[in-house]
Amino acid sequence: MCGIIGYTGKLAAAPVLIEGLKRLEYRGYDSAGLAVVADEHMYQVKSVGKVAQLEAVAGQQPELKKLAGCGIAHTRWATHGAPSTLNAHPHLDESGRFAVVHNGIIENYQELRKHLESKGVHFRSQTDSEVIPHLIAGAYEGDLLSAVAAALKQLDGTYGIAVVSSLEPGGVVTARKGSPIVIGLGEGENLVASDIAALLPYTRQVIYLNDGDIAAITADKVDLRNIQNVPVEREVAKIDWDAGQAEKGNYPHFMLKEIFEQPETIENAIRGRIDHEMGTAILNGMNLSPRELALINRIVIAGCGSSMHAGMLGEYYFEDIAGISTSVEQAAEFRYRNPIIEPNTLVIPISQSGETADTIAAVREATAKGAVVTALCNVVGSTIARESGRGVYLHAGPEISVASTKAFSSQVVVLLLFALLLGRNRRLSRSEGNELADQIEQIPELIRSVLLQAPEIKKIAERYADKEDFFYIGRGCLYPTALEGALKLKEISYIHAEGYHAAELKHGPISLLDERHPVLALANDIPGKDKIIGNIQECRARKAPVVAVITRGDSAVRSMTQDVIEVPPCSRFIAPLPTTVALQLFAYYVAVARGCEVDQPRNLAKSVTVE
Ligand code: M6R
């Protein structure tokens, strides 16, 4: 969950590292630190809080800004040990000659620590990570890569690490097992990072490490090996994101920028993927022939958070459009409850980052059970994309805000395309396929029209910003939409928000309703609207304030509440998209009105790479 950056080359390392950390801050932001090796000396700076604080502390050592050489840096999301300067990375061995930054969890650290302490080693932090530099120091016999390999062999758990040593200036050693590491190939400089966002200003040529890989990097060489010290070759991938996409531009927050990017990101998800001639979708990355598609008799979708909510919409799409029995699993449940997978079961892992630990484990479980696995990911070359072997990229560009917005909408659009493909493969006629394809192509325009209403949504949001509890209710495809809307509100505004199926309200939660518990009702003009109108009346009868999302021009609900958000008319399959965008804006403006840190909510990190 933390961010790692390492640099070796002609530039002063510290400013490159700090700049890189800023781009990675969304991965964790409770403390940060860096270590630079120059003139055979190790320089180290750490601080609690955000990267800006580290930058201020580093600014007190002006010579740091000029030191050419190599270095590593880290922004932390605490697991073992509270956020503090001592627990911040890099961690050093006792001699101060080896510095390590680590993502992941070392499961046997207590045993290792006890053993090292019995040999007289003094620990400074409460972290699991600190065992690593001590083990490296103990194993060092003149070659850093071999010492790191020897240390790693003693670890149980997961790691993505970067290591520097004052004994080997100019070199960074990096390794991966279960926590992503990517090497950036520059001109006379090379970098290492946990995430490509940090590499974009320097290079688009990258090498993704596989689990068990270890690499020694200098300014002009990358020496790749496996943990047995045998040279390995890895493909050089080209990233098509640019540095500007990972910047805020004129927007006050990444979240707002990413919400407003959705018409374009959805166009990118659709481009080249609709075949009007045949009234179907083209998803080449699926790599499944029409015959193989026809053999699929069950679909299981696995994901977490917003990706799971997108999957829940997929369930409606696959069953309703293609007639294939579908279920959605929280990825951790999929992994641990021994799911039934038959030879013709298609498993679809969904993940923006492609690095979510539970979803990766679900991919492995599905693969081991012989399923056809085909992933939906945003990050090209991510672990899930690579391990699934086949799938569809979202093309949403880098999503920096911790709250997922544009990746969610692209996931939903790709699921619709997939349902179209499977539907045409089974029961849809060409003209029915084309009708759905036309609707999919209209989504960017529908979203543009919701974005134009941002000022009105802001006014409504500000009226509700002092509430502490919220219910979101919906039916059919708007039920997962309600769950997603509630997740957005709770994660960025810290308002307790629960998404419920509207029919479920009467089975318990209605007892909570009063003037302090507003209800956000998704009352779009799609099948089920009459029932939602009934639910709104029930809420109002209990004095709960109601914010309603309605279809533009529909007066039936308007008379029941003054707080109405209009979305354009569209079918039940498409309605979740404009509605979700309205709910994203609502959550955003509530959070801003409450003075919350929208892009980096407390306790969260963008990518949940530990269980
Ligand atoms: O990268 P992934 O899509 O696998 O991430 C899954 C969840 O961690 C993620 O969607 C999370 O729920 C977001 N913070 C939601 O906004």
PDB file of C-alpha atoms in Angstrom, residues 454-611:
ATOM      1  CA  ALA A 454     -22.359  20.289 -11.143  1.00  0.00           C
ATOM      2  CA  PRO A 455     -23.298  23.747  -9.730  1.00  0.00           C
ATOM      3  CA  GLU A 456     -26.834  22.566  -8.790  1.00  0.00           C
ATOM      4  CA  ILE A 457     -25.526  19.317  -7.300  1.00  0.00           C
ATOM      5  CA  LYS A 458     -23.030  21.378  -5.288  1.00  0.00           C
ATOM      6  CA  LYS A 459     -25.831  23.486  -3.782  1.00  0.00           C
ATOM      7  CA  ILE A 460     -27.771  20.392  -2.717  1.00  0.00           C
ATOM      8  CA  ALA A 461     -24.602  18.781  -1.327  1.00  0.00           C
ATOM      9  CA  GLU A 462     -23.852  21.841   0.781  1.00  0.00           C
ATOM     10  CA  ARG A 463     -27.310  21.627   2.364  1.00  0.00           C
ATOM     11  CA  TYR A 464     -26.543  18.082   3.555  1.00  0.00           C
ATOM     12  CA  ALA A 465     -22.902  18.522   4.523  1.00  0.00           C
ATOM     13  CA  ASP A 466     -23.674  18.653   8.259  1.00  0.00           C
ATOM     14  CA  LYS A 467     -25.449  15.271   8.335  1.00  0.00           C
ATOM     15  CA  GLU A 468     -23.764  12.308   9.985  1.00  0.00           C
ATOM     16  CA  ASP A 469     -25.764   9.429   8.500  1.00  0.00           C
ATOM     17  CA  PHE A 470     -27.154   8.705   5.066  1.00  0.00           C
ATOM     18  CA  PHE A 471     -29.061   5.910   3.363  1.00  0.00           C
ATOM     19  CA  TYR A 472     -28.776   5.324  -0.373  1.00  0.00           C
ATOM     20  CA  ILE A 473     -31.526   3.194  -1.878  1.00  0.00           C
ATOM     21  CA  GLY A 474     -32.060   1.737  -5.333  1.00  0.00           C
ATOM     22  CA  ARG A 475     -33.537  -1.234  -7.158  1.00  0.00           C
ATOM     23  CA  GLY A 476     -32.382  -3.350 -10.096  1.00  0.00           C
ATOM     24  CA  CYS A 477     -29.266  -1.911 -11.730  1.00  0.00           C
ATOM     25  CA  LEU A 478     -29.601   1.073  -9.430  1.00  0.00           C
ATOM     26  CA  TYR A 479     -29.046  -1.119  -6.366  1.00  0.00           C
ATOM     27  CA  PRO A 480     -25.279  -1.576  -7.009  1.00  0.00           C
ATOM     28  CA  THR A 481     -25.306   2.094  -8.009  1.00  0.00           C
ATOM     29  CA  ALA A 482     -26.657   2.955  -4.534  1.00  0.00           C
ATOM     30  CA  LEU A 483     -23.888   0.884  -2.926  1.00  0.00           C
ATOM     31  CA  GLU A 484     -21.259   2.706  -4.985  1.00  0.00           C
ATOM     32  CA  GLY A 485     -22.760   6.131  -4.200  1.00  0.00           C
ATOM     33  CA  ALA A 486     -22.747   5.355  -0.466  1.00  0.00           C
ATOM     34  CA  LEU A 487     -19.141   4.128  -0.631  1.00  0.00           C
ATOM     35  CA  LYS A 488     -18.080   7.373  -2.316  1.00  0.00           C
ATOM     36  CA  LEU A 489     -19.751   9.485   0.348  1.00  0.00           C
ATOM     37  CA  LYS A 490     -18.408   7.554   3.323  1.00  0.00           C
ATOM     38  CA  GLU A 491     -14.831   7.218   2.128  1.00  0.00           C
ATOM     39  CA  ILE A 492     -14.228  10.881   1.375  1.00  0.00           C
ATOM     40  CA  SER A 493     -16.601  12.772   3.699  1.00  0.00           C
ATOM     41  CA  TYR A 494     -16.527  10.389   6.718  1.00  0.00           C
ATOM     42  CA  ILE A 495     -20.323  10.509   6.830  1.00  0.00           C
ATOM     43  CA  HIS A 496     -21.750   7.137   7.753  1.00  0.00           C
ATOM     44  CA  ALA A 497     -23.539   6.106   4.566  1.00  0.00           C
ATOM     45  CA  GLU A 498     -25.264   2.802   3.876  1.00  0.00           C
ATOM     46  CA  GLY A 499     -26.321   1.553   0.493  1.00  0.00           C
ATOM     47  CA  TYR A 500     -29.453  -0.599   0.648  1.00  0.00           C
ATOM     48  CA  HIS A 501     -31.762  -2.335  -1.723  1.00  0.00           C
ATOM     49  CA  ALA A 502     -34.861  -0.164  -1.460  1.00  0.00           C
ATOM     50  CA  ALA A 503     -37.002  -3.205  -0.694  1.00  0.00           C
ATOM     51  CA  GLU A 504     -34.754  -4.118   2.222  1.00  0.00           C
ATOM     52  CA  LEU A 505     -35.339  -0.840   4.032  1.00  0.00           C
ATOM     53  CA  LYS A 506     -38.542  -2.152   5.586  1.00  0.00           C
ATOM     54  CA  HIS A 507     -36.740  -5.232   6.874  1.00  0.00           C
ATOM     55  CA  GLY A 508     -34.897  -3.363   9.601  1.00  0.00           C
ATOM     56  CA  PRO A 509     -33.122  -0.100   8.771  1.00  0.00           C
ATOM     57  CA  ILE A 510     -36.350   1.885   8.516  1.00  0.00           C
ATOM     58  CA  SER A 511     -36.404   1.908  12.327  1.00  0.00           C
ATOM     59  CA  LEU A 512     -33.501   4.373  12.180  1.00  0.00           C
ATOM     60  CA  LEU A 513     -35.222   6.895   9.966  1.00  0.00           C
ATOM     61  CA  ASP A 514     -36.033  10.371  11.294  1.00  0.00           C
ATOM     62  CA  GLU A 515     -35.138  13.954  10.383  1.00  0.00           C
ATOM     63  CA  ARG A 516     -31.441  13.248  11.102  1.00  0.00           C
ATOM     64  CA  HIS A 517     -31.184  10.406   8.571  1.00  0.00           C
ATOM     65  CA  PRO A 518     -31.490  11.606   4.991  1.00  0.00           C
ATOM     66  CA  VAL A 519     -32.221   9.109   2.235  1.00  0.00           C
ATOM     67  CA  LEU A 520     -30.785   9.415  -1.248  1.00  0.00           C
ATOM     68  CA  ALA A 521     -33.292   7.618  -3.464  1.00  0.00           C
ATOM     69  CA  LEU A 522     -32.475   6.550  -7.011  1.00  0.00           C
ATOM     70  CA  ALA A 523     -35.857   7.110  -8.620  1.00  0.00           C
ATOM     71  CA  ASN A 524     -34.902   7.138 -12.310  1.00  0.00           C
ATOM     72  CA  ASP A 525     -37.663   6.391 -14.759  1.00  0.00           C
ATOM     73  CA  ILE A 526     -36.808   2.730 -15.313  1.00  0.00           C
ATOM     74  CA  PRO A 527     -38.687  -0.436 -14.276  1.00  0.00           C
ATOM     75  CA  GLY A 528     -39.123  -0.371 -10.506  1.00  0.00           C
ATOM     76  CA  LYS A 529     -39.719   3.395 -10.285  1.00  0.00           C
ATOM     77  CA  ASP A 530     -43.240   2.978  -8.904  1.00  0.00           C
ATOM     78  CA  LYS A 531     -41.893   0.896  -6.063  1.00  0.00           C
ATOM     79  CA  ILE A 532     -39.186   3.448  -5.292  1.00  0.00           C
ATOM     80  CA  ILE A 533     -41.848   6.152  -5.164  1.00  0.00           C
ATOM     81  CA  GLY A 534     -43.578   4.060  -2.505  1.00  0.00           C
ATOM     82  CA  ASN A 535     -40.290   3.782  -0.589  1.00  0.00           C
ATOM     83  CA  ILE A 536     -39.791   7.559  -0.765  1.00  0.00           C
ATOM     84  CA  GLN A 537     -43.252   8.078   0.729  1.00  0.00           C
ATOM     85  CA  GLU A 538     -42.367   5.689   3.550  1.00  0.00           C
ATOM     86  CA  CYS A 539     -39.174   7.650   4.270  1.00  0.00           C
ATOM     87  CA  ARG A 540     -40.971  10.968   4.219  1.00  0.00           C
ATOM     88  CA  ALA A 541     -43.660   9.633   6.534  1.00  0.00           C
ATOM     89  CA  ARG A 542     -40.843   9.120   9.040  1.00  0.00           C
ATOM     90  CA  LYS A 543     -39.589  12.673   8.477  1.00  0.00           C
ATOM     91  CA  ALA A 544     -36.381  11.554   6.745  1.00  0.00           C
ATOM     92  CA  PRO A 545     -35.204  14.236   4.292  1.00  0.00           C
ATOM     93  CA  VAL A 546     -35.032  12.804   0.768  1.00  0.00           C
ATOM     94  CA  VAL A 547     -32.650  13.654  -2.055  1.00  0.00           C
ATOM     95  CA  ALA A 548     -33.961  12.031  -5.220  1.00  0.00           C
ATOM     96  CA  VAL A 549     -32.210  11.260  -8.468  1.00  0.00           C
ATOM     97  CA  ILE A 550     -34.846  11.422 -11.200  1.00  0.00           C
ATOM     98  CA  THR A 551     -35.028  11.254 -14.965  1.00  0.00           C
ATOM     99  CA  ARG A 552     -35.095  14.747 -16.467  1.00  0.00           C
ATOM    100  CA  GLY A 553     -38.665  15.954 -17.003  1.00  0.00           C
ATOM    101  CA  ASP A 554     -40.222  13.318 -14.740  1.00  0.00           C
ATOM    102  CA  SER A 555     -42.551  15.221 -12.426  1.00  0.00           C
ATOM    103  CA  ALA A 556     -43.818  12.279 -10.367  1.00  0.00           C
ATOM    104  CA  VAL A 557     -41.071  12.487  -7.721  1.00  0.00           C
ATOM    105  CA  ARG A 558     -40.411  16.206  -8.009  1.00  0.00           C
ATOM    106  CA  SER A 559     -43.461  17.062  -5.937  1.00  0.00           C
ATOM    107  CA  MET A 560     -42.240  14.887  -3.051  1.00  0.00           C
ATOM    108  CA  THR A 561     -38.956  16.611  -2.283  1.00  0.00           C
ATOM    109  CA  GLN A 562     -37.235  19.879  -3.016  1.00  0.00           C
ATOM    110  CA  ASP A 563     -33.862  18.184  -3.440  1.00  0.00           C
ATOM    111  CA  VAL A 564     -33.819  16.609  -6.846  1.00  0.00           C
ATOM    112  CA  ILE A 565     -30.883  15.750  -9.110  1.00  0.00           C
ATOM    113  CA  GLU A 566     -31.851  15.222 -12.731  1.00  0.00           C
ATOM    114  CA  VAL A 567     -30.149  12.767 -15.069  1.00  0.00           C
ATOM    115  CA  PRO A 568     -30.951  12.324 -18.764  1.00  0.00           C
ATOM    116  CA  PRO A 569     -33.372   9.623 -19.914  1.00  0.00           C
ATOM    117  CA  CYS A 570     -31.780   6.269 -20.741  1.00  0.00           C
ATOM    118  CA  SER A 571     -32.433   2.535 -20.444  1.00  0.00           C
ATOM    119  CA  ARG A 572     -32.130   0.535 -17.219  1.00  0.00           C
ATOM    120  CA  PHE A 573     -28.730  -0.839 -18.297  1.00  0.00           C
ATOM    121  CA  ILE A 574     -27.263   2.587 -18.982  1.00  0.00           C
ATOM    122  CA  ALA A 575     -28.877   4.479 -16.067  1.00  0.00           C
ATOM    123  CA  PRO A 576     -26.178   3.485 -13.530  1.00  0.00           C
ATOM    124  CA  LEU A 577     -23.593   5.537 -15.438  1.00  0.00           C
ATOM    125  CA  PRO A 578     -25.053   9.060 -15.425  1.00  0.00           C
ATOM    126  CA  THR A 579     -26.487   8.341 -11.970  1.00  0.00           C
ATOM    127  CA  THR A 580     -23.111   7.314 -10.575  1.00  0.00           C
ATOM    128  CA  VAL A 581     -21.532  10.489 -11.931  1.00  0.00           C
ATOM    129  CA  ALA A 582     -24.204  12.562 -10.157  1.00  0.00           C
ATOM    130  CA  LEU A 583     -23.469  10.664  -6.925  1.00  0.00           C
ATOM    131  CA  GLN A 584     -19.716  11.144  -7.349  1.00  0.00           C
ATOM    132  CA  LEU A 585     -20.271  14.909  -7.637  1.00  0.00           C
ATOM    133  CA  PHE A 586     -22.608  14.881  -4.640  1.00  0.00           C
ATOM    134  CA  ALA A 587     -20.019  13.045  -2.482  1.00  0.00           C
ATOM    135  CA  TYR A 588     -17.232  15.312  -3.713  1.00  0.00           C
ATOM    136  CA  TYR A 589     -19.050  18.547  -2.862  1.00  0.00           C
ATOM    137  CA  VAL A 590     -20.158  17.248   0.544  1.00  0.00           C
ATOM    138  CA  ALA A 591     -16.536  16.338   1.359  1.00  0.00           C
ATOM    139  CA  VAL A 592     -15.259  19.729   0.192  1.00  0.00           C
ATOM    140  CA  ALA A 593     -17.921  21.507   2.271  1.00  0.00           C
ATOM    141  CA  ARG A 594     -16.783  19.511   5.317  1.00  0.00           C
ATOM    142  CA  GLY A 595     -13.157  20.481   4.696  1.00  0.00           C
ATOM    143  CA  CYS A 596     -12.042  16.874   4.125  1.00  0.00           C
ATOM    144  CA  GLU A 597      -8.876  15.817   2.326  1.00  0.00           C
ATOM    145  CA  VAL A 598     -10.721  14.593  -0.727  1.00  0.00           C
ATOM    146  CA  ASP A 599      -7.903  12.896  -2.618  1.00  0.00           C
ATOM    147  CA  GLN A 600      -6.277  11.278   0.378  1.00  0.00           C
ATOM    148  CA  PRO A 601      -8.947  10.312   2.909  1.00  0.00           C
ATOM    149  CA  ARG A 602      -7.752   9.263   6.349  1.00  0.00           C
ATOM    150  CA  ASN A 603      -6.767   5.618   6.892  1.00  0.00           C
ATOM    151  CA  LEU A 604      -7.063   4.736   3.213  1.00  0.00           C
ATOM    152  CA  ALA A 605      -4.601   4.089   0.412  1.00  0.00           C
ATOM    153  CA  LYS A 606      -5.240   3.748  -3.281  1.00  0.00           C
ATOM    154  CA  SER A 607      -4.080   0.235  -3.734  1.00  0.00           C
ATOM    155  CA  VAL A 608      -4.702  -2.431  -1.081  1.00  0.00           C
ATOM    156  CA  THR A 609      -1.723  -4.694  -1.672  1.00  0.00           C
ATOM    157  CA  VAL A 610      -1.878  -6.432   1.710  1.00  0.00           C
ATOM    158  CA  GLU A 611      -4.630  -8.711   3.024  1.00  0.00           C
TER     159      GLU A 611
END
